[in-house]
PDB file of C-alpha atoms in Angstrom:
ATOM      1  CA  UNK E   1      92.125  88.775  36.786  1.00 55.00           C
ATOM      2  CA  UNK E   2      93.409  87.218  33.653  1.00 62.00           C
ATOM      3  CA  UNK E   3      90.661  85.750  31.154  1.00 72.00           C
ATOM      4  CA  UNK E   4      91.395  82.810  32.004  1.00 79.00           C
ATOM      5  CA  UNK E   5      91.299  82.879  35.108  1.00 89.00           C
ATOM      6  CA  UNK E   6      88.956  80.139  37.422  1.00 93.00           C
ATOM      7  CA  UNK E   7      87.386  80.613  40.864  1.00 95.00           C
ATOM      8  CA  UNK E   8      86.632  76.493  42.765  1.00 96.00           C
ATOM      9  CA  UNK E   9      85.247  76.202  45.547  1.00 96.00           C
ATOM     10  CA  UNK E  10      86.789  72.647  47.522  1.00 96.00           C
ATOM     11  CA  UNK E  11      85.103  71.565  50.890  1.00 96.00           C
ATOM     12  CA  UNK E  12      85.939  67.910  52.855  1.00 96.00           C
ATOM     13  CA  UNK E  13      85.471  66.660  55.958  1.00 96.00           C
ATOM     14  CA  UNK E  14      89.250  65.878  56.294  1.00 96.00           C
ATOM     15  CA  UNK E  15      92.862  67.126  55.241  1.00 96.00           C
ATOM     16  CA  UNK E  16      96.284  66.475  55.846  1.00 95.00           C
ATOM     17  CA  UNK E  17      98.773  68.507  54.155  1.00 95.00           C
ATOM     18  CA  UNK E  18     102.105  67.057  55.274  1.00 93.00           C
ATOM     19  CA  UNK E  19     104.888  69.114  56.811  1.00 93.00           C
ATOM     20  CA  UNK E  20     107.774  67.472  54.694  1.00 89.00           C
ATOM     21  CA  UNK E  21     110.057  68.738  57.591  1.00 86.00           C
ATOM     22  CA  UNK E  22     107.299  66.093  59.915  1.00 80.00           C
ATOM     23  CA  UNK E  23     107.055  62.926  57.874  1.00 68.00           C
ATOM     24  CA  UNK E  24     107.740  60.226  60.629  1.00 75.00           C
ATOM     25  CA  UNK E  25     104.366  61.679  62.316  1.00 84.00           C
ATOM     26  CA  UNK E  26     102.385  63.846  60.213  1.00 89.00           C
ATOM     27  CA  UNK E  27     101.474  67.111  61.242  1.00 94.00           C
ATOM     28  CA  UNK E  28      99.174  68.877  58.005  1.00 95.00           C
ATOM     29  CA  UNK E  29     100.209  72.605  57.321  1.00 96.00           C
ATOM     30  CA  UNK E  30      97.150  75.266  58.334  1.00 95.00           C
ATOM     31  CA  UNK E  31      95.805  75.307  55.185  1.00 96.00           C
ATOM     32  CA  UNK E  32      95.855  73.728  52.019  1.00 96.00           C
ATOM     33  CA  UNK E  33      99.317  73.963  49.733  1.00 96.00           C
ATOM     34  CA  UNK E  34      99.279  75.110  46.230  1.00 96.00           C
ATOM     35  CA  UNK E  35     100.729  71.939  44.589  1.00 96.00           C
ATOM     36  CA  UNK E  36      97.445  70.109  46.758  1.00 96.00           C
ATOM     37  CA  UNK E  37      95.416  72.457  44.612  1.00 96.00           C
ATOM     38  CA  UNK E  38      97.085  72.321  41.749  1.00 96.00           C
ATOM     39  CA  UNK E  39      96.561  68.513  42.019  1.00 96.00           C
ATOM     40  CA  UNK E  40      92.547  69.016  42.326  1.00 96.00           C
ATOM     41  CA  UNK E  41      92.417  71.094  39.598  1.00 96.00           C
ATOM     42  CA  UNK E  42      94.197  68.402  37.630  1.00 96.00           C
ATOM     43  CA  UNK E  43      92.811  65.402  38.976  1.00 96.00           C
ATOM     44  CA  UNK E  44      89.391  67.294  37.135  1.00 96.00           C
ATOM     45  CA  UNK E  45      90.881  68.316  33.642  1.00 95.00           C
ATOM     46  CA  UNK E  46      94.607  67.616  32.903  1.00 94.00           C
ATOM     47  CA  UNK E  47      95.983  68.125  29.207  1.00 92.00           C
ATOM     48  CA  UNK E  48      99.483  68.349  28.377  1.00 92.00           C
ATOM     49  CA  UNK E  49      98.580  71.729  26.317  1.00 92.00           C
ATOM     50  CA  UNK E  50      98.005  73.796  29.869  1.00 92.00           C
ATOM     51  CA  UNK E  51      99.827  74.271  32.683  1.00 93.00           C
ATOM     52  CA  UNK E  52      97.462  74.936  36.146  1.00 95.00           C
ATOM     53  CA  UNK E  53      98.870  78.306  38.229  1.00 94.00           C
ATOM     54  CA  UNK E  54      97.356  79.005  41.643  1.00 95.00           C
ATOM     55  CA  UNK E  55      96.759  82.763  42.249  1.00 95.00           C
ATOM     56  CA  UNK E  56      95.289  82.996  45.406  1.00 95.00           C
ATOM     57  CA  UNK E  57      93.628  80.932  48.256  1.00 96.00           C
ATOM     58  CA  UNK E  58      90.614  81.511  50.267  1.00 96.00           C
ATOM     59  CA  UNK E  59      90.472  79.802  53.259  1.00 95.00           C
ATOM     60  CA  UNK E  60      86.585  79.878  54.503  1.00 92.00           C
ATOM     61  CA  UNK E  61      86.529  77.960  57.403  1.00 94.00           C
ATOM     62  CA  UNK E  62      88.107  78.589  60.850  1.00 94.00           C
ATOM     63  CA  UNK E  63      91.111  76.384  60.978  1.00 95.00           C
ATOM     64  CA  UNK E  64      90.735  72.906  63.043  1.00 95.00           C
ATOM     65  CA  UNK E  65      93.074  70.397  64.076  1.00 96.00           C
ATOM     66  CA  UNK E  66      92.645  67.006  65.778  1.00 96.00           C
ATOM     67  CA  UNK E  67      95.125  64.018  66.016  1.00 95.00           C
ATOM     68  CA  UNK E  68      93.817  60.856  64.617  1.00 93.00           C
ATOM     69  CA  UNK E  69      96.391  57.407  64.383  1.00 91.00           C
ATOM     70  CA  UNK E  70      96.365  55.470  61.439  1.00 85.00           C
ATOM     71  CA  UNK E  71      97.249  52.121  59.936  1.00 85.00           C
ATOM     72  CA  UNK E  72     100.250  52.821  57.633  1.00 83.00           C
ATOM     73  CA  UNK E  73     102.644  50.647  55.971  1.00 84.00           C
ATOM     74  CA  UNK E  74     106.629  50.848  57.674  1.00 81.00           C
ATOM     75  CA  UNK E  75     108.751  50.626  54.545  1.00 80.00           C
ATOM     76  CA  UNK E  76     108.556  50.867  50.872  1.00 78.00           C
ATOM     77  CA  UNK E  77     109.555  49.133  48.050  1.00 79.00           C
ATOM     78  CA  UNK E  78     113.245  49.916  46.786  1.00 80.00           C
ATOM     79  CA  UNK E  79     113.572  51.187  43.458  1.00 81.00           C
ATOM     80  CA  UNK E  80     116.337  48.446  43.047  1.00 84.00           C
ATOM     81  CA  UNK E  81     114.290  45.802  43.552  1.00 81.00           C
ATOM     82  CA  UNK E  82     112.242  46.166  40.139  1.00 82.00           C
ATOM     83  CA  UNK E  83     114.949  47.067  38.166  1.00 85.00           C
ATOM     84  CA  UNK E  84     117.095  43.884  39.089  1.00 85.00           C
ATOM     85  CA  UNK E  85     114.545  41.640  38.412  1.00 85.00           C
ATOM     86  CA  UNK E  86     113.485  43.286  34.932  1.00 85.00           C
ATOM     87  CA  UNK E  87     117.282  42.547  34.153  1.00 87.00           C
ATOM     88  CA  UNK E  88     116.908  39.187  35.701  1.00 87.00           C
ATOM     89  CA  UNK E  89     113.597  37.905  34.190  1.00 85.00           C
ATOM     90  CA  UNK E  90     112.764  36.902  37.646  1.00 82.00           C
ATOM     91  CA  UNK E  91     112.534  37.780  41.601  1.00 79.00           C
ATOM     92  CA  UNK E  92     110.125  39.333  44.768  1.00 76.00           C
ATOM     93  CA  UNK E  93     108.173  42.271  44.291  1.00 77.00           C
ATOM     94  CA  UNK E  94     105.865  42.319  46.620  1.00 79.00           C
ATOM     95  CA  UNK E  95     105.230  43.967  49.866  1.00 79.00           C
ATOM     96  CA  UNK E  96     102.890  42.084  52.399  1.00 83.00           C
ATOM     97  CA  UNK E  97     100.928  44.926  54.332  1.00 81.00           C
ATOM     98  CA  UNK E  98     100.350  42.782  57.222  1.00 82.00           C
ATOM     99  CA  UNK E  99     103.802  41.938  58.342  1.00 83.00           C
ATOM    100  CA  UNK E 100     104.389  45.606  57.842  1.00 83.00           C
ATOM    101  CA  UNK E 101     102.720  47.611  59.300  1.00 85.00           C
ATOM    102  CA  UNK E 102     102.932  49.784  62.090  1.00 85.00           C
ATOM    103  CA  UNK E 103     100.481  52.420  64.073  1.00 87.00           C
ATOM    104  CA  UNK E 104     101.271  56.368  63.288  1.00 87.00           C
ATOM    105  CA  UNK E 105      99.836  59.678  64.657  1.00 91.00           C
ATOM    106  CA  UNK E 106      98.861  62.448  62.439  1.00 92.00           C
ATOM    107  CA  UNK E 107      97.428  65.723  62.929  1.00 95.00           C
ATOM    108  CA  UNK E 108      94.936  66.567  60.614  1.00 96.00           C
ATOM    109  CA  UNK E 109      92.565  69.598  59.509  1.00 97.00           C
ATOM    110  CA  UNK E 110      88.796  69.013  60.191  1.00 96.00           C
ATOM    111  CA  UNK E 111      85.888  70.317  58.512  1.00 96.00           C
ATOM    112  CA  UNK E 112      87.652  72.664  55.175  1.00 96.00           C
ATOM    113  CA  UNK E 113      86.736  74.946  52.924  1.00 95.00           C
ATOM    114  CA  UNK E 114      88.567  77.017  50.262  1.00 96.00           C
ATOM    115  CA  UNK E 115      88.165  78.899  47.272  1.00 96.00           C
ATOM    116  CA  UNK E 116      91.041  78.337  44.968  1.00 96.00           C
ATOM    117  CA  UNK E 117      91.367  80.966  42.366  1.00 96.00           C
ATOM    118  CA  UNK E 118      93.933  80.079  39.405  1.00 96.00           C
ATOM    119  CA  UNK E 119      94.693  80.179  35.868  1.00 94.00           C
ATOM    120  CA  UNK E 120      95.952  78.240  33.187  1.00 93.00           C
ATOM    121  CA  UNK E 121      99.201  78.712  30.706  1.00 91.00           C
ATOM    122  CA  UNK E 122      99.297  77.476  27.712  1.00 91.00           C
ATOM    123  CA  UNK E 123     101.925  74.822  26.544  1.00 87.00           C
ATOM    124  CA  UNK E 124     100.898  74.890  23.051  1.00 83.00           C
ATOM    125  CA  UNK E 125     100.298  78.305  21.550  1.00 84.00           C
ATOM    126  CA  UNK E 126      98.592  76.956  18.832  1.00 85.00           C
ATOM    127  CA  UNK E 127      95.750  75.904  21.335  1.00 84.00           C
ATOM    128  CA  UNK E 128      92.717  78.525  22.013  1.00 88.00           C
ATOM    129  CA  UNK E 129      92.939  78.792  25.760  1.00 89.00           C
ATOM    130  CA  UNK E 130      88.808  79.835  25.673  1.00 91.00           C
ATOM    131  CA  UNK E 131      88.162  75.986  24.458  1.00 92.00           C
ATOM    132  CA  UNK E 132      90.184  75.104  27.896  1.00 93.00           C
ATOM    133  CA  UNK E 133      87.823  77.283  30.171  1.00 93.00           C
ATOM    134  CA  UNK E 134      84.781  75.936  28.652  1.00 94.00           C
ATOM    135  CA  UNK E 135      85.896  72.289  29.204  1.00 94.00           C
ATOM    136  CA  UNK E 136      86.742  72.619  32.835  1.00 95.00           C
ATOM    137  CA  UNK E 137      83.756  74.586  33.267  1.00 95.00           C
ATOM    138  CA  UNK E 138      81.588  72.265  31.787  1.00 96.00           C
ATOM    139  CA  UNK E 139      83.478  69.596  33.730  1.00 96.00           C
ATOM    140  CA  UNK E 140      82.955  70.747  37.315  1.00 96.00           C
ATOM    141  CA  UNK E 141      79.250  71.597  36.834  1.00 95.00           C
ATOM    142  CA  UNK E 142      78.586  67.788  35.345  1.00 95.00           C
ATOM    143  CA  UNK E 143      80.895  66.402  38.522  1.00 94.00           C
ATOM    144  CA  UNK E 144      83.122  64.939  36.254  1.00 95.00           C
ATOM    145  CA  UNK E 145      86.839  64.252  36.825  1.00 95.00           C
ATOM    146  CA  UNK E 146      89.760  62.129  36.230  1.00 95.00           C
ATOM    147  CA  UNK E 147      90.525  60.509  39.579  1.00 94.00           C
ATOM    148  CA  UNK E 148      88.568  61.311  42.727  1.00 96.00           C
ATOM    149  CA  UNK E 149      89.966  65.066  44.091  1.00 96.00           C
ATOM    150  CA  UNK E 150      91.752  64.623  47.632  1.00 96.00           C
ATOM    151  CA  UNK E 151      92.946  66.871  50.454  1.00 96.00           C
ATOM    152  CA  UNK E 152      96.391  66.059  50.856  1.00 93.00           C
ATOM    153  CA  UNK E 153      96.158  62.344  51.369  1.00 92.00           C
ATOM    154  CA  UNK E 154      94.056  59.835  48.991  1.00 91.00           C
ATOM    155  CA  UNK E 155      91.701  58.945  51.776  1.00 91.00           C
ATOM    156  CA  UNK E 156      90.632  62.456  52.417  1.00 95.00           C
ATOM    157  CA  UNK E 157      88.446  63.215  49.198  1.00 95.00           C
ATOM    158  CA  UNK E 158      86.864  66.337  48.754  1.00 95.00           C
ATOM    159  CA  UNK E 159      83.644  68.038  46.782  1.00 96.00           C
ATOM    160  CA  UNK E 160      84.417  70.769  44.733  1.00 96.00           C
ATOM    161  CA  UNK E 161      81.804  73.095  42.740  1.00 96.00           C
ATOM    162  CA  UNK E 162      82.279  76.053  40.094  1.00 95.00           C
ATOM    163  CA  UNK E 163      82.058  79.493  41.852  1.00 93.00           C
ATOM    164  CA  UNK E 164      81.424  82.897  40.997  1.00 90.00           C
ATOM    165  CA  UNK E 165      83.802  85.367  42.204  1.00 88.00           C
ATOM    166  CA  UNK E 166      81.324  87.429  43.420  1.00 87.00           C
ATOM    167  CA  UNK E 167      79.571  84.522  45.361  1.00 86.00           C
ATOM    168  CA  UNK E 168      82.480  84.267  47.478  1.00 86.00           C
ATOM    169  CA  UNK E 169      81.224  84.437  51.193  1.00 82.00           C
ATOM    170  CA  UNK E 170      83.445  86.741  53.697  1.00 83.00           C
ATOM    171  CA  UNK E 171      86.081  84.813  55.882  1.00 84.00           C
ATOM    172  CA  UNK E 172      84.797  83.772  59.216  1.00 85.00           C
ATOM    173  CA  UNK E 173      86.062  86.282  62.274  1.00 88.00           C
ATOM    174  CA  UNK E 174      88.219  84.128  63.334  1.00 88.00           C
ATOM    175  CA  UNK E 175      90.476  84.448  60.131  1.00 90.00           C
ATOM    176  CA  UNK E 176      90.656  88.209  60.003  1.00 92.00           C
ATOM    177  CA  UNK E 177      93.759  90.106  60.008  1.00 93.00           C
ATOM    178  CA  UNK E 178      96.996  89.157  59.270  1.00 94.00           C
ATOM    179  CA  UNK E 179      98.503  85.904  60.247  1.00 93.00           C
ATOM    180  CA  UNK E 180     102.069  84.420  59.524  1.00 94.00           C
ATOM    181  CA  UNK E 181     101.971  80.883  58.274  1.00 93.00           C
ATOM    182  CA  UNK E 182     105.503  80.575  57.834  1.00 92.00           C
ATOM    183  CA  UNK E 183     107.050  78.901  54.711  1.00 94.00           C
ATOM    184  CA  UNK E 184     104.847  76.945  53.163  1.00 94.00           C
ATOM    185  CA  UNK E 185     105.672  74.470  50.315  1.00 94.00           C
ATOM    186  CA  UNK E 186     104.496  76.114  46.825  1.00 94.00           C
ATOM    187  CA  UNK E 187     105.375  73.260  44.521  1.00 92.00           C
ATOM    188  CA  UNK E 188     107.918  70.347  42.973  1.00 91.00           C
ATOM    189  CA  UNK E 189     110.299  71.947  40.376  1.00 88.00           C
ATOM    190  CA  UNK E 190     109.810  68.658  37.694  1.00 87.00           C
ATOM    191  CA  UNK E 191     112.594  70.660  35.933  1.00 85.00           C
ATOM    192  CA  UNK E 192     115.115  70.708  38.365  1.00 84.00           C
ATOM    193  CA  UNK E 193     115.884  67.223  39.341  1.00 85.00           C
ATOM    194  CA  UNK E 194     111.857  67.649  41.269  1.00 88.00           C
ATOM    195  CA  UNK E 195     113.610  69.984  43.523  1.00 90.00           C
ATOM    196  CA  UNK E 196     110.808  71.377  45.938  1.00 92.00           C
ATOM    197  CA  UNK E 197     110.335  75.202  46.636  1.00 94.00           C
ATOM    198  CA  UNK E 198     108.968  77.095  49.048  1.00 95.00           C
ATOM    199  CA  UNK E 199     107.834  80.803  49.847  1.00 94.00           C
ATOM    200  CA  UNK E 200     106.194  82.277  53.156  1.00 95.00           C
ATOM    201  CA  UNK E 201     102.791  82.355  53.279  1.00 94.00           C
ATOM    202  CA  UNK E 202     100.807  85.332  54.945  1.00 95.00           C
ATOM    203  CA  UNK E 203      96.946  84.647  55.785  1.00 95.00           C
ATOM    204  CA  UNK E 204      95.009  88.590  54.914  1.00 94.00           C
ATOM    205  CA  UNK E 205      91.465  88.294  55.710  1.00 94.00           C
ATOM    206  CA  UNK E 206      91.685  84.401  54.698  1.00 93.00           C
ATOM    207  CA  UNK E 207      93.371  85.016  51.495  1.00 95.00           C
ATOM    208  CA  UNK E 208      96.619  83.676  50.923  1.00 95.00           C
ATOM    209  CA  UNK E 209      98.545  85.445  47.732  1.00 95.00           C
ATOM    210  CA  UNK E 210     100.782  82.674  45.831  1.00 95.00           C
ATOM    211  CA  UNK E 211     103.525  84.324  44.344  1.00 93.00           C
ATOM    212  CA  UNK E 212     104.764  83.044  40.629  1.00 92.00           C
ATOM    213  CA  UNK E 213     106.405  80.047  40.702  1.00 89.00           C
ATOM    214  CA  UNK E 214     109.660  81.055  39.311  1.00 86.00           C
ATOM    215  CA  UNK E 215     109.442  84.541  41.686  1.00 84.00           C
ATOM    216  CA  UNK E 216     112.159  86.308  43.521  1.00 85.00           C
ATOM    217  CA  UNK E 217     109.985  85.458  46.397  1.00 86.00           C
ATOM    218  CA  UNK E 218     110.310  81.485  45.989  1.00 86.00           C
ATOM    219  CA  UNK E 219     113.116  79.907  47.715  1.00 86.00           C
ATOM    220  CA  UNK E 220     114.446  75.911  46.727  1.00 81.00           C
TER     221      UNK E 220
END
């Protein structure tokens, strides 16, 4: 475990995260994605001087799916648009919801709980990474965050709470031994033209090892 090194506990009522190879009807992966965790742990305490890395996740709560359908908007706005009328002074922007929009399915996880253990890099070596720990710390315990913490989509928010690593409770029966999840996106490569990358996920005991970002055993 690295010193700095964080242990969160998330829990929500819902959570999709999206297949990307299912995106006309969503179908959520079996547990949460690292770049969905990475985005809690941001969406609490972002600085440019760190850089969030996801170790491991625990995955506490038998896995549950049920199919819900949902109002969602057909089409979205083309990047063209904007950009000819900033050149033209003038022209449509808008998007009216209600002469778009169309029923979908989606399957979706019910009733989640993980403990996502990660660690921070610094940017900036000047920085004291022990000033970093303390203000995420002090963050989670006063409930304070940037933007509201989600589960894959905006609508499916989530509570979150500092944990110790020894408080971490044993994974439910269901979730012991080994299970294949099969590749499982790890993150967006913001460095590569946001080329997405992948790696294959294998469930021990409801603990999911992430391998480095940059490992042999992540695939673009």
């Amino acid at each position: 475990m690295k010193n700095t090194s964080i242990f969160l506990r998330l829990w929500g009522d819902y959570a999709c995260f999206t297949r990307p190879e299912m995106k006309v009807e969503r179908v959520s992966y079996d547990v949460i994605t690292p770049s969905a965790a990475r985005g809690v742990l941001e969406a609490i305490y972002w600085k440019p001087q760190i850089r969030w890395c996801v170790d491991r996740i625990h995955v506490h709560a038998p896995i549950r799916f049920m199919n819900i359908r949902r109002n969602e908007v057909a089409s979205k706005i083309s990047v063209n648009g904007p950009k000819k009328s900033m050149k033209e002074g003038k022209g449509h922007l808008g998007l009216y919801v209600d002469e778009d929009r169309q029923q979908r399915a989606a399957i979706v996880l019910r009733h989640v709980d993980y403990v996502i253990e990660a660690h921070f890099e610094l940017r900036d070596q000047s920085e004291h990474p022990k000033k970093h720990y303390e203000m995420f710390k002090r963050r989670v315990d006063k409930g304070q965050h940037f933007q509201q913490p989600y589960l894959g989509c905006r609508e499916f928010s989530c509570d979150y709470e500092w944990i110790d690593p020894l408080e971490i409770a044993a994974c439910p029966e269901s979730l012991q031994g080994q299970k294949e999840l099969g590749y499982m996106l790890h993150d967006i490569d913001f460095d590569d033209d946001c080329t997405p990358r992948f790696f294959r996920a294998v469930m021990n005991d409801g603990v999911i090892e992430v391998p480095p970002f940059h490992g042999n055993e992540v695939l673009s």
